[in-house]
Amino acid sequence: MENYLYLALFAPIIGSLFATLFSNAKKSQLVGIVTSLLLAVSMVASIVLCAHVYSTGEIIHVNMMDWIVIGHVSIPFGFIVDHVSVTMMVVVTIVSTMVHIHSNGYMDHDKSFNRFFAWLSAFVFSMMVLVMSDNFAGLFIGWEGVGLCSWGLIGFWYHKADMPHSKDITKSPFSTLSPYSAVSPSWAANEAFIMNRVADLGMLIGIFLIFWNLGTLQYDEVFANIGMLSHELIVAIAIFLFIGAMGKSAQFPFNTWLANAMEGPTPVSALIHAATMVTAGVYLVVRANEIFTIVPEVGYFIAGLGAFVAIGAATMALVATNMKKIIAYSTLSQLGYMFVAAGLGAYWVALFHLATHAFFKSVLFLGAGNVMHAMNDEINIKNMGGLRKHMPKTALIMTVASLALAGIFPLAGFFSKDMILESAFANEAYILWTVLWVTAGLTAFYSFRLVMYVFYGKENYHHLGYHPHESYGYVIAAMTPLAILAVVAGWFQGEFVSFITHSLPIWEGHLEHNTHYMLIGVTSAIAILGVAFAVFKYLKNGTYFSGAMSKRFCYELLANQYYLPHFWDKVIVKPYYKLSVYSWKKIDMKVIDAIVDGVAKMIYTGGEEGRTIQTGNLSTALKLMVVGVFVLLTLVLLFGLTK
């Protein structure tokens, strides 16, 4: 089984290195084929490992080599395949393989086709290192690798002008003051990278505290001895680790980078939102569950923040017109659900929702990519409509994925989302349950608002000269397995529970059968109501109940993300910029540079003045020698008298 571990781990980086060899060459379809095949190898190896762990219960642990050895410090370069890591491996590789195949069609006409696949495969490799490492140091290496690759992929089209996208400018009283409504790929990449570096500092402090107090970073040793530390120290470790998770999973206040990351190619969005970057934060909390379990107060904070983000992102999706950003807000909202489950101690429920969410969310992004290709990269859903007759397969697949996202029975999202709501109710966190219940209705509404605007109603694109068409056959084929999993993944909840609870705490909501079915009923009811209301309202392109909503304060508030980007711009970015300019002009130029230049000038002037004594005249030299001897003797005499 060890060989399968190596195949799963290293196949993506081999593909990345292969693509890198041709990164500056002309587009070659061979690059896309080879990297996709290598991802398929990684996927098959991961599935084989999963089947082995499921059937035998054996945990595969490999120490490849000594990595950091200093005195008594020894951190090996090791990897582990247990129930948690192999679940993530299967999810990551299935989604990544289909995204790679889809990308062959999506990036077909891009001149940087080869470079794209080099970054994309490296992205997957970094995520595999993150989830397979057996220690916090290895996890951090993968963590930073994911951040670097996301920077390269979000800013992939760096040559685009640094100006708002004309097709997606949010009308706002602040739109002339802030670039946040629509930004360039380079700006978005830098924003994501810098925000994550700030959060990663917190995670690094948490890892340092673990090592400083326990002398190890190996998961098994850390979790076995973490209880020996003081409660206050464990709280600090948990908080700092969660700060890192907040950055990767874009939780408040690090949430603004996620929507702007949509400036990257759409397959990148699918990978970031479904299987890699943003799921890393949830994985960290689940993997370090033995730390967070000891400090339930931190867990309550995580759950509260998750609920806050869930409903906040859902409300922003209600009015967004950028197709990709609607799906991005949906990801942010669903991440909030996962953190609620993890914060309440239902770690396997959080991981279950992570897995089901990966399938239907990747389908939604890949489907959005199909629509954008068919519409000359149009992203405003109000400029679409009636595309179902031109793109019936994409319409069907996206509708199925939207039903799963809405939590409609018997699709996958129903089972995992229902378990999260049950976990909140069973823990008597009724406020959290209410927030998540309302969010479920909002999710169903905005999901089908997108479907209705894009695939039904009046065709609003004729005046723009668009001629929509269905995507390549193999692109649809790549989406189909993900769509099937979005339907059936929830049916295996029982098997998943029995499998994953070998590594995660067993959590079962202590609810009576009547309460259990009542919760299912009310959750399903609000989801169905949300879908029905969206269909009714937007069947005729929003002619029902349209009113003057676009002029209302609430609409402006939601369309501009509660003005949070503008707030950060005013409170942090601009003051920091002014402080930097002041420091540069007043401190750096007038103090630091003045001191350095003064020393240099003094030495130079001394040299210039001293040069005059080098006349070459013997008489002058003798006179100077006498002066020197006189000064020296005088100093000796004075020193002797004082002594």
XYZ file of C-alpha atoms in Angstrom:
643
model
C 0.000 0.000 0.000
C 2.969 2.305 0.508
C 3.468 2.527 -3.259
C -0.116 3.712 -3.684
C 0.598 6.444 -1.147
C 3.531 7.647 -3.244
C 1.440 7.519 -6.414
C -1.375 9.523 -4.845
C 1.025 12.104 -3.465
C 3.591 12.581 -6.223
C 1.631 12.058 -9.456
C 0.313 15.667 -9.425
C 3.778 17.219 -8.968
C 5.163 15.087 -11.797
C 2.420 16.515 -13.987
C 3.252 20.024 -12.835
C 6.953 19.592 -13.614
C 6.094 18.134 -17.023
C 3.896 21.143 -17.824
C 6.606 23.497 -16.540
C 9.032 22.157 -19.168
C 6.682 23.533 -21.829
C 5.483 26.619 -19.946
C 7.050 29.045 -22.437
C 6.366 26.896 -25.488
C 3.356 27.000 -27.768
C 0.103 25.549 -26.472
C 0.219 21.770 -26.492
C -2.851 19.639 -25.897
C -0.429 16.930 -24.794
C 0.297 18.940 -21.632
C -3.374 18.956 -20.666
C -3.760 15.255 -21.442
C -0.663 14.165 -19.497
C -1.470 16.241 -16.409
C -5.074 14.991 -16.451
C -3.923 11.378 -16.725
C -1.502 11.829 -13.827
C -4.312 13.313 -11.730
C -6.399 10.285 -12.670
C -3.559 8.062 -11.412
C -3.570 9.966 -8.116
C -7.361 9.585 -7.933
C -7.260 5.822 -8.513
C -4.479 5.400 -5.944
C -6.480 7.424 -3.397
C -9.589 5.319 -3.980
C -7.545 2.109 -3.582
C -6.112 3.427 -0.316
C -9.593 4.388 0.877
C -10.912 0.924 0.097
C -7.962 -0.638 1.954
C -8.451 1.507 5.054
C -12.208 0.865 4.946
C -11.865 -2.914 4.675
C -8.919 -3.499 7.006
C -8.885 -0.476 9.310
C -5.112 -0.278 8.800
C -3.534 3.164 9.069
C -0.621 3.597 6.669
C 2.203 5.671 8.137
C 5.353 6.423 6.140
C 8.465 8.300 7.285
C 10.288 9.062 4.073
C 13.345 10.724 5.615
C 14.639 12.884 8.421
C 13.743 16.476 7.667
C 14.688 18.819 10.520
C 17.183 17.392 13.008
C 18.751 19.898 15.418
C 19.937 18.609 18.779
C 16.991 16.834 20.374
C 14.609 18.242 17.741
C 13.597 15.716 15.099
C 10.826 16.407 12.578
C 10.577 13.677 9.916
C 9.206 14.093 6.421
C 6.296 11.760 7.010
C 2.818 11.070 5.694
C -0.211 9.303 7.083
C -3.228 7.724 5.436
C -5.936 7.355 8.042
C -9.702 7.713 7.885
C -9.624 11.524 7.878
C -6.768 12.084 5.443
C -7.927 9.445 2.969
C -11.409 10.984 2.878
C -9.849 14.305 1.931
C -7.551 12.578 -0.581
C -10.489 11.001 -2.396
C -12.473 14.244 -2.469
C -9.492 16.321 -3.619
C -8.395 13.945 -6.373
C -11.877 13.233 -7.774
C -12.729 16.905 -8.046
C -9.247 17.855 -9.284
C -9.227 15.196 -11.994
C -12.553 16.370 -13.374
C -11.440 19.990 -13.164
C -8.285 19.135 -15.137
C -10.324 17.417 -17.850
C -12.763 20.340 -17.966
C -9.842 22.782 -18.183
C -8.659 21.181 -21.429
C -11.770 22.607 -23.011
C -12.097 25.806 -21.010
C -8.489 26.934 -21.595
C -8.345 25.591 -25.136
C -7.782 28.982 -26.755
C -5.569 30.493 -24.064
C -1.972 31.179 -25.108
C -0.755 30.303 -21.594
C -2.401 26.875 -21.678
C 0.772 25.029 -20.583
C 1.549 27.424 -17.742
C -1.988 27.036 -16.439
C -1.646 23.282 -16.018
C 1.743 23.679 -14.333
C 0.124 25.849 -11.650
C -3.042 23.722 -11.431
C -1.233 20.434 -10.799
C 1.112 22.100 -8.296
C -2.005 23.373 -6.514
C -3.321 19.830 -6.123
C 0.085 18.541 -4.970
C 0.253 21.230 -2.278
C -3.189 20.252 -1.031
C -2.196 16.587 -0.945
C 0.882 17.442 1.132
C -1.359 19.439 3.465
C -3.862 16.636 4.100
C -1.403 13.705 4.093
C 1.316 15.098 6.394
C 1.624 13.469 9.789
C 2.808 16.622 11.556
C 2.043 20.324 11.786
C 5.268 21.358 10.030
C 4.413 19.326 6.926
C 0.860 20.636 7.055
C 2.237 24.179 7.130
C 4.430 23.514 4.080
C 1.379 22.342 2.128
C -0.598 25.231 3.609
C 1.847 27.770 2.206
C 2.123 25.891 -1.080
C -1.631 26.148 -1.525
C -1.405 29.885 -0.815
C 1.365 30.374 -3.373
C -0.425 28.398 -6.098
C -3.681 30.235 -5.453
C -1.790 33.506 -5.964
C -0.463 32.278 -9.307
C -3.852 31.015 -10.462
C -6.063 33.872 -9.252
C -3.683 36.287 -10.963
C -3.216 34.003 -13.973
C -4.486 36.669 -16.363
C -2.200 39.293 -14.833
C -1.990 41.125 -18.154
C -5.573 42.361 -17.777
C -5.837 46.089 -17.077
C -6.006 47.172 -13.438
C -9.478 48.617 -13.764
C -13.066 47.573 -12.954
C -14.618 44.956 -15.223
C -17.136 46.809 -17.358
C -19.574 43.917 -17.204
C -19.753 43.757 -13.429
C -19.662 47.166 -11.778
C -21.797 47.326 -8.655
C -23.674 50.604 -8.427
C -22.715 52.140 -5.131
C -22.217 55.585 -3.661
C -18.703 54.398 -2.859
C -17.920 52.769 -6.211
C -15.659 55.632 -7.276
C -13.717 55.452 -4.034
C -12.938 51.757 -3.800
C -11.888 49.121 -6.336
C -13.575 46.288 -4.434
C -16.664 45.921 -6.625
C -14.539 44.708 -9.541
C -10.784 44.343 -9.535
C -7.958 43.179 -11.746
C -6.617 39.626 -11.444
C -3.292 40.896 -10.110
C -5.013 42.963 -7.422
C -7.242 40.030 -6.442
C -4.262 37.650 -6.282
C -2.278 40.018 -4.094
C -5.273 40.591 -1.819
C -5.778 36.849 -1.303
C -2.060 36.273 -0.761
C -1.566 39.106 1.735
C -4.741 38.372 3.723
C -3.712 34.754 4.048
C -0.198 35.712 5.121
C -1.672 37.784 7.944
C -3.824 34.858 9.095
C -0.972 32.391 8.609
C 1.096 34.324 11.125
C -1.511 33.364 13.726
C -1.297 29.727 12.708
C 2.506 29.850 12.836
C 2.354 31.210 16.397
C 0.028 28.348 17.340
C 2.437 25.788 15.871
C 5.345 27.481 17.670
C 3.484 27.298 20.996
C 2.860 23.589 20.453
C 6.523 22.916 19.707
C 7.854 25.162 22.475
C 5.769 23.429 25.127
C 5.642 19.843 23.870
C 8.888 19.569 21.902
C 7.197 17.837 18.976
C 4.913 18.546 16.049
C 3.849 14.944 15.306
C 0.067 14.671 15.443
C -0.032 11.539 17.598
C 2.460 12.898 20.128
C 0.852 16.338 20.280
C -2.660 14.984 20.768
C -1.487 12.477 23.384
C 0.204 15.157 25.485
C -1.822 18.324 24.830
C -3.839 17.758 28.014
C -0.698 18.239 30.098
C -0.612 21.944 29.282
C -2.486 24.615 31.191
C -6.006 25.419 30.069
C -5.057 29.006 29.197
C -2.214 27.812 26.973
C -4.464 25.338 25.148
C -6.968 28.151 24.571
C -4.190 30.283 23.077
C -3.041 27.430 20.820
C -6.598 26.756 19.635
C -7.247 30.435 18.925
C -4.042 30.907 16.943
C -4.628 27.750 14.919
C -8.153 28.901 14.157
C -6.884 32.290 12.985
C -5.001 30.405 10.290
C -8.168 28.491 9.433
C -10.116 31.763 9.237
C -7.750 33.059 6.561
C -7.822 29.984 4.347
C -11.575 29.468 4.713
C -12.253 33.207 4.321
C -14.109 33.662 7.580
C -14.817 37.162 8.861
C -12.873 39.435 8.804
C -10.744 37.707 6.131
C -13.746 37.051 3.887
C -13.377 39.771 1.246
C -10.661 38.006 -0.758
C -12.903 35.069 -1.645
C -15.324 36.900 -3.947
C -12.533 38.867 -5.625
C -10.690 35.593 -6.292
C -13.264 35.005 -9.029
C -11.003 37.026 -11.337
C -9.064 33.816 -11.972
C -10.095 31.247 -14.619
C -13.317 29.458 -13.691
C -11.745 25.979 -13.245
C -9.504 27.599 -10.631
C -12.594 28.839 -8.816
C -13.989 25.299 -8.880
C -10.783 23.910 -7.394
C -10.376 26.619 -4.758
C -13.977 26.452 -3.590
C -14.613 22.729 -3.792
C -11.486 20.762 -2.960
C -8.444 22.811 -2.033
C -7.826 26.277 -0.579
C -10.972 27.075 1.380
C -11.524 23.554 2.661
C -8.066 23.581 4.272
C -9.308 25.634 7.226
C -12.108 23.176 7.973
C -9.667 20.283 7.627
C -7.306 21.907 10.140
C -10.030 22.199 12.782
C -11.195 18.635 12.128
C -7.647 17.256 12.197
C -6.824 19.127 15.433
C -10.152 18.153 17.014
C -8.411 16.783 20.113
C -7.121 20.283 20.848
C -10.422 22.045 20.226
C -12.410 19.461 22.210
C -10.527 20.409 25.383
C -11.523 24.073 25.049
C -15.266 24.135 24.255
C -15.372 27.912 24.755
C -13.254 28.298 21.604
C -15.594 25.864 19.883
C -18.598 28.030 20.755
C -16.828 31.024 19.248
C -16.092 29.035 16.076
C -19.729 27.969 15.825
C -21.008 31.506 16.423
C -18.679 32.975 13.826
C -19.662 30.247 11.370
C -23.360 31.045 11.745
C -22.648 34.761 11.368
C -20.719 34.177 8.148
C -23.304 31.693 6.849
C -26.216 34.123 6.943
C -24.105 37.143 6.004
C -22.783 35.542 2.832
C -26.219 34.158 1.948
C -27.787 37.608 2.122
C -25.066 39.027 -0.148
C -25.800 36.312 -2.709
C -29.470 37.363 -2.818
C -28.778 40.455 -4.896
C -25.456 39.742 -6.629
C -25.498 39.773 -10.429
C -22.041 38.298 -11.049
C -22.687 34.599 -11.652
C -19.372 33.443 -10.206
C -19.665 35.676 -7.155
C -23.113 34.289 -6.351
C -21.572 30.818 -6.229
C -18.602 32.195 -4.257
C -20.895 33.700 -1.618
C -22.594 30.319 -1.486
C -19.250 28.675 -0.702
C -18.616 31.184 2.060
C -22.041 30.467 3.515
C -21.562 26.691 3.396
C -18.164 27.012 5.053
C -20.013 28.744 7.863
C -22.218 25.647 8.201
C -19.110 23.439 8.425
C -17.578 25.580 11.157
C -20.816 25.500 13.138
C -20.687 21.695 13.124
C -16.986 21.613 14.009
C -17.407 24.228 16.728
C -20.169 22.179 18.341
C -17.993 19.067 18.357
C -19.704 17.315 15.431
C -16.444 16.959 13.509
C -17.544 14.095 11.304
C -20.632 16.076 10.311
C -18.414 18.994 9.242
C -16.252 16.640 7.164
C -19.350 14.998 5.678
C -20.700 18.350 4.531
C -17.246 19.282 3.205
C -17.316 16.173 1.001
C -20.873 16.544 -0.324
C -20.387 20.278 -0.833
C -17.252 19.643 -2.907
C -19.224 17.697 -5.496
C -22.137 20.031 -6.117
C -20.078 23.202 -5.755
C -17.488 22.061 -8.314
C -20.337 21.277 -10.722
C -21.792 24.759 -10.270
C -18.490 26.469 -11.030
C -17.705 24.256 -14.008
C -21.223 24.851 -15.312
C -20.692 28.586 -14.874
C -17.561 28.190 -16.976
C -19.613 26.566 -19.725
C -22.074 29.448 -19.644
C -19.300 32.049 -19.772
C -17.729 30.358 -22.791
C -21.067 30.263 -24.518
C -21.670 33.951 -23.731
C -18.290 35.472 -24.644
C -17.224 35.605 -20.963
C -20.382 37.425 -19.883
C -20.864 37.142 -16.116
C -23.931 39.295 -15.451
C -26.901 36.965 -15.047
C -29.273 39.756 -16.111
C -27.721 39.655 -19.571
C -28.586 35.973 -19.975
C -31.900 34.094 -19.902
C -33.394 31.270 -21.946
C -30.110 29.405 -22.301
C -31.725 26.048 -21.533
C -32.652 25.473 -25.162
C -29.075 26.161 -26.290
C -27.306 24.404 -23.394
C -29.692 21.667 -22.193
C -26.989 19.441 -20.656
C -25.337 22.253 -18.724
C -28.774 23.473 -17.603
C -29.719 20.015 -16.319
C -26.436 19.480 -14.475
C -26.481 22.930 -12.860
C -30.115 22.495 -11.834
C -29.295 19.197 -10.140
C -26.324 20.795 -8.355
C -28.507 23.722 -7.277
C -31.076 21.319 -5.829
C -28.283 19.634 -3.885
C -27.047 22.999 -2.622
C -30.579 23.942 -1.619
C -30.794 20.785 0.491
C -33.663 19.141 -1.376
C -34.302 15.463 -0.622
C -32.866 13.011 -1.678
C -29.793 14.835 -2.975
C -26.480 14.907 -1.092
C -26.815 18.392 0.362
C -30.008 17.429 2.162
C -28.309 14.804 4.331
C -25.205 16.760 5.344
C -26.957 20.081 5.898
C -29.716 18.425 7.894
C -27.128 16.827 10.197
C -25.573 20.239 10.889
C -28.956 21.688 11.827
C -29.600 18.677 14.041
C -26.233 19.119 15.751
C -27.145 22.700 16.616
C -30.575 21.698 17.915
C -29.236 18.750 19.914
C -26.678 21.026 21.589
C -29.533 23.367 22.532
C -27.937 26.082 20.429
C -31.343 27.274 19.297
C -30.157 30.673 18.127
C -27.580 29.020 15.882
C -30.217 26.598 14.621
C -32.570 29.462 13.772
C -29.839 31.337 11.901
C -28.911 28.228 9.914
C -32.560 27.429 9.233
C -33.190 30.901 7.796
C -29.951 30.602 5.826
C -31.192 27.324 4.337
C -34.209 29.154 2.913
C -32.040 31.955 1.555
C -29.692 29.394 -0.006
C -32.526 27.721 -1.854
C -33.773 31.091 -3.078
C -30.524 32.512 -4.443
C -29.544 29.156 -5.965
C -32.652 29.096 -8.108
C -32.564 32.822 -8.704
C -29.351 32.097 -10.611
C -30.876 29.105 -12.419
C -33.966 31.061 -13.460
C -32.047 34.133 -14.612
C -29.566 32.092 -16.640
C -31.578 29.240 -18.159
C -35.206 30.394 -18.218
C -37.270 33.448 -19.027
C -36.585 36.076 -21.657
C -33.412 35.934 -23.742
C -31.638 39.148 -22.795
C -28.442 38.642 -24.764
C -29.481 39.207 -28.383
C -28.694 42.923 -28.312
C -25.193 42.054 -27.099
C -24.514 39.879 -30.120
C -23.967 36.606 -28.216
C -24.602 33.216 -29.844
C -24.718 30.638 -27.022
C -23.856 26.995 -27.616
C -23.236 23.837 -25.617
C -19.702 22.993 -24.526
C -17.513 20.128 -25.747
C -18.714 16.596 -25.109
C -15.737 15.672 -22.921
C -16.340 18.783 -20.807
C -19.880 17.597 -20.077
C -18.499 14.105 -19.456
C -16.107 15.499 -16.831
C -18.988 17.200 -15.013
C -21.262 14.156 -15.053
C -19.505 12.070 -12.333
C -19.515 15.095 -10.031
C -23.224 15.647 -10.716
C -23.944 11.996 -9.936
C -22.009 12.257 -6.675
C -23.944 15.442 -5.863
C -27.046 13.241 -6.019
C -25.947 10.007 -4.348
C -23.124 10.936 -1.917
C -25.553 11.537 0.927
C -27.053 8.075 0.571
C -23.934 6.580 2.129
C -24.157 8.555 5.343
C -24.315 5.432 7.506
C -21.223 3.918 5.910
C -19.410 7.228 6.180
C -20.186 7.515 9.895
C -18.980 4.002 10.684
C -15.819 4.654 8.672
C -14.821 8.139 9.811
C -15.555 7.663 13.510
C -12.544 5.365 13.744
C -10.499 8.599 13.761
C -13.016 11.242 14.826
C -15.183 11.423 17.950
C -18.528 9.705 17.686
C -21.248 12.317 17.698
C -24.914 11.518 17.420
C -27.565 14.043 18.191
C -29.670 12.854 21.109
C -33.021 13.665 19.568
C -36.279 11.806 19.872
C -37.657 10.403 16.639
C -40.534 12.882 16.603
C -38.139 15.808 17.034
C -35.816 14.373 14.405
C -38.562 14.135 11.792
C -39.969 17.504 12.772
C -36.584 19.127 12.123
C -36.330 17.384 8.768
C -39.793 18.606 7.916
C -39.274 22.261 8.788
C -35.851 22.359 7.115
C -37.192 20.754 3.942
C -40.192 23.059 3.987
C -38.154 26.256 4.018
C -35.848 24.907 1.298
C -38.770 23.993 -0.942
C -40.385 27.353 -0.214
C -37.166 29.144 -1.206
C -36.981 27.241 -4.492
C -40.654 27.810 -5.266
C -40.467 31.521 -4.520
C -37.422 31.939 -6.787
C -39.105 30.060 -9.629
C -42.300 32.075 -9.271
C -40.543 35.419 -8.948
C -38.034 35.018 -11.780
C -39.985 32.887 -14.216
C -40.686 36.046 -16.183
C -37.327 37.657 -15.407
C -38.426 39.159 -12.130
C -41.674 40.777 -13.218
C -43.397 39.490 -10.077
C -42.782 41.511 -6.928
C -40.052 43.551 -8.670
C -41.109 46.924 -7.276
C -38.270 49.359 -6.739
C -36.023 47.018 -4.791
C -32.870 48.139 -6.575
C -33.354 51.599 -5.076
C -33.761 50.453 -1.528
C -31.139 50.807 1.126
C -31.107 47.071 1.872
C -30.309 46.266 -1.733
C -27.394 48.700 -1.753
C -26.190 47.334 1.564
C -26.161 43.736 0.347
C -24.887 44.487 -3.146
C -21.857 46.203 -1.640
C -21.074 43.459 0.907
C -22.341 45.547 3.826
C -19.699 48.095 2.801
C -17.128 45.999 4.628
C -14.530 46.304 1.838
C -14.976 50.056 1.907
C -14.712 50.037 5.701
C -11.432 48.084 5.627
C -10.197 50.404 2.912
C -10.933 53.455 5.052
C -9.901 52.058 8.435
C -6.878 49.915 7.556
C -5.643 50.250 3.974
C -5.598 54.021 3.530
C -4.317 54.850 7.054
C -1.607 52.210 6.633
C -0.718 53.676 3.255
C -0.504 57.182 4.722
C 1.608 55.893 7.607
C 3.907 54.190 5.110
C 4.284 57.371 3.056
C 4.966 59.392 6.219
C 7.526 56.856 7.438
C 9.215 56.888 4.052
C 9.434 60.669 3.731
C 9.974 61.695 7.352
C 11.745 58.760 8.980
C 13.417 56.804 6.208
C 14.502 59.763 4.073
C 15.189 62.385 6.749
C 16.451 60.263 9.647
C 17.725 56.854 8.545
C 19.005 57.918 5.141
C 20.396 61.150 6.643
C 22.409 59.186 9.232
C 23.729 56.715 6.668
C 24.533 59.465 4.173
C 26.103 61.564 6.964
C 28.476 58.764 7.959
C 29.411 58.200 4.339
C 29.911 61.929 3.778
C 32.057 62.249 6.925
C 34.309 59.401 5.786
C 34.500 60.803 2.281
C 35.280 64.322 3.549
C 37.919 62.941 5.922
C 39.498 61.166 3.013
C 39.463 64.292 0.901
C 41.033 66.332 3.680
C 43.553 63.633 4.512
C 44.632 63.402 0.910
C 46.385 66.798 1.197
C 49.084 65.396 3.477
C 50.162 62.993 0.750
C 52.325 65.557 -1.081
C 55.382 63.353 -1.579
C 57.583 66.042 0.020
C 60.074 64.570 2.536
C 60.267 67.765 4.583
C 56.480 67.900 4.991
C 56.381 64.242 5.958
C 59.034 64.760 8.673
C 57.121 67.719 10.091
C 53.942 65.661 10.293
C 55.814 62.822 11.961
C 57.105 65.230 14.623
C 53.574 66.501 15.195
C 52.349 62.957 15.519
C 55.059 62.030 18.021
C 54.277 65.161 20.023
C 50.571 64.338 20.196
C 51.312 60.742 21.136
C 53.721 61.674 23.926
C 51.298 64.275 25.240
C 48.533 61.690 25.483
C 50.843 59.251 27.238
C 51.872 61.937 29.724
C 48.299 62.933 30.436
C 47.302 59.314 30.876
C 50.164 58.766 33.278
C 49.292 61.805 35.395
C 45.613 60.862 35.679
C 46.517 57.318 36.665
